[in-house]
Amino acid sequence: FIPLVFVLSLLIPTIGMLANPNIGLVSGISLISYSILVYIVSAQIALQQQISWLATIAPFGILHLSYGIGSLVGILTLPFLKR
């Protein structure tokens, strides 16, 4: 559920900016927090596997964004599926 929560933490405040521009700070804080965590985890994996941390940082972001967007699309289309 972490990728879905990450995508929602970016999406919902961004939409909320239409009502109040200050709500966009939540998206910024979420993105910064996520980036710091990805950097730390990528560095740990790179040290353990003895590879470049640049080779681990991009897949984390791509994986979490695509998995989160896919989860959101799946949840939104679930009520419309025919059985």
Short mmCIF file of C-alpha atoms in Angstrom, two decimals:
data_model
loop_
_atom_site.label_atom_id
_atom_site.label_comp_id
_atom_site.label_asym_id
_atom_site.label_seq_id
_atom_site.Cartn_x
_atom_site.Cartn_y
_atom_site.Cartn_z
CA PHE A 1 0.00 0.00 0.00
CA ILE A 2 2.98 2.35 0.31
CA PRO A 3 3.14 3.22 -3.42
CA LEU A 4 -0.61 3.97 -3.43
CA VAL A 5 -0.30 6.17 -0.34
CA PHE A 6 2.67 7.95 -1.93
CA VAL A 7 0.75 8.68 -5.14
CA LEU A 8 -2.30 9.82 -3.16
CA SER A 9 -0.12 12.04 -0.97
CA LEU A 10 0.99 13.80 -4.14
CA LEU A 11 -2.32 13.79 -5.99
CA ILE A 12 -4.83 14.86 -3.33
CA PRO A 13 -2.95 17.97 -2.12
CA THR A 14 -2.24 18.95 -5.73
CA ILE A 15 -5.98 18.89 -6.44
CA GLY A 16 -6.58 20.70 -3.15
CA MET A 17 -4.39 23.55 -4.36
CA LEU A 18 -7.36 24.67 -6.44
CA ALA A 19 -9.11 25.63 -3.21
CA ASN A 20 -6.08 26.84 -1.26
CA PRO A 21 -2.57 27.18 -2.75
CA ASN A 22 -0.95 26.48 0.63
CA ILE A 23 -2.22 22.90 0.53
CA GLY A 24 0.41 22.26 -2.12
CA LEU A 25 3.01 22.30 0.65
CA VAL A 26 1.77 18.87 1.71
CA SER A 27 2.73 17.48 -1.70
CA GLY A 28 6.12 19.13 -1.44
CA ILE A 29 6.74 17.74 2.03
CA SER A 30 5.65 14.28 0.90
CA LEU A 31 7.95 14.38 -2.12
CA ILE A 32 10.92 15.60 -0.09
CA SER A 33 10.35 12.97 2.61
CA TYR A 34 10.04 10.22 0.01
CA SER A 35 13.18 11.40 -1.78
CA ILE A 36 15.20 11.33 1.44
CA LEU A 37 13.99 7.83 2.29
CA VAL A 38 14.71 6.55 -1.23
CA TYR A 39 18.20 8.03 -1.06
CA ILE A 40 18.91 6.31 2.27
CA VAL A 41 17.49 2.93 1.25
CA SER A 42 19.24 3.07 -2.13
CA ALA A 43 22.55 3.84 -0.45
CA GLN A 44 22.11 0.90 1.94
CA ILE A 45 21.29 -1.51 -0.90
CA ALA A 46 24.17 -0.18 -2.99
CA LEU A 47 26.61 -0.76 -0.14
CA GLN A 48 25.31 -4.28 0.50
CA GLN A 49 25.34 -5.27 -3.18
CA GLN A 50 28.49 -3.27 -3.98
CA ILE A 51 26.87 -1.43 -6.88
CA SER A 52 26.37 2.24 -7.71
CA TRP A 53 23.56 3.85 -5.73
CA LEU A 54 22.49 5.60 -8.92
CA ALA A 55 21.57 2.17 -10.27
CA THR A 56 19.14 1.69 -7.37
CA ILE A 57 17.61 5.13 -6.91
CA ALA A 58 15.77 5.42 -10.26
CA PRO A 59 14.07 2.00 -10.07
CA PHE A 60 12.63 2.86 -6.64
CA GLY A 61 10.91 5.98 -7.95
CA ILE A 62 9.71 4.36 -11.16
CA LEU A 63 8.46 1.27 -9.36
CA HIS A 64 6.59 3.18 -6.65
CA LEU A 65 4.99 5.65 -9.06
CA SER A 66 3.90 3.00 -11.55
CA TYR A 67 2.68 0.62 -8.84
CA GLY A 68 0.83 3.45 -7.06
CA ILE A 69 -0.83 4.72 -10.24
CA GLY A 70 -1.75 1.16 -11.21
CA SER A 71 -3.29 0.54 -7.78
CA LEU A 72 -5.27 3.77 -8.00
CA VAL A 73 -6.56 2.94 -11.48
CA GLY A 74 -7.48 -0.56 -10.31
CA ILE A 75 -9.40 0.75 -7.30
CA LEU A 76 -11.22 3.36 -9.39
CA THR A 77 -12.22 0.90 -12.12
CA LEU A 78 -13.16 -1.95 -9.78
CA PRO A 79 -16.83 -0.89 -9.40
CA PHE A 80 -17.25 -0.83 -13.19
CA LEU A 81 -15.95 -4.34 -13.88
CA LYS A 82 -18.50 -6.75 -15.27
CA ARG A 83 -18.69 -10.16 -13.67
#
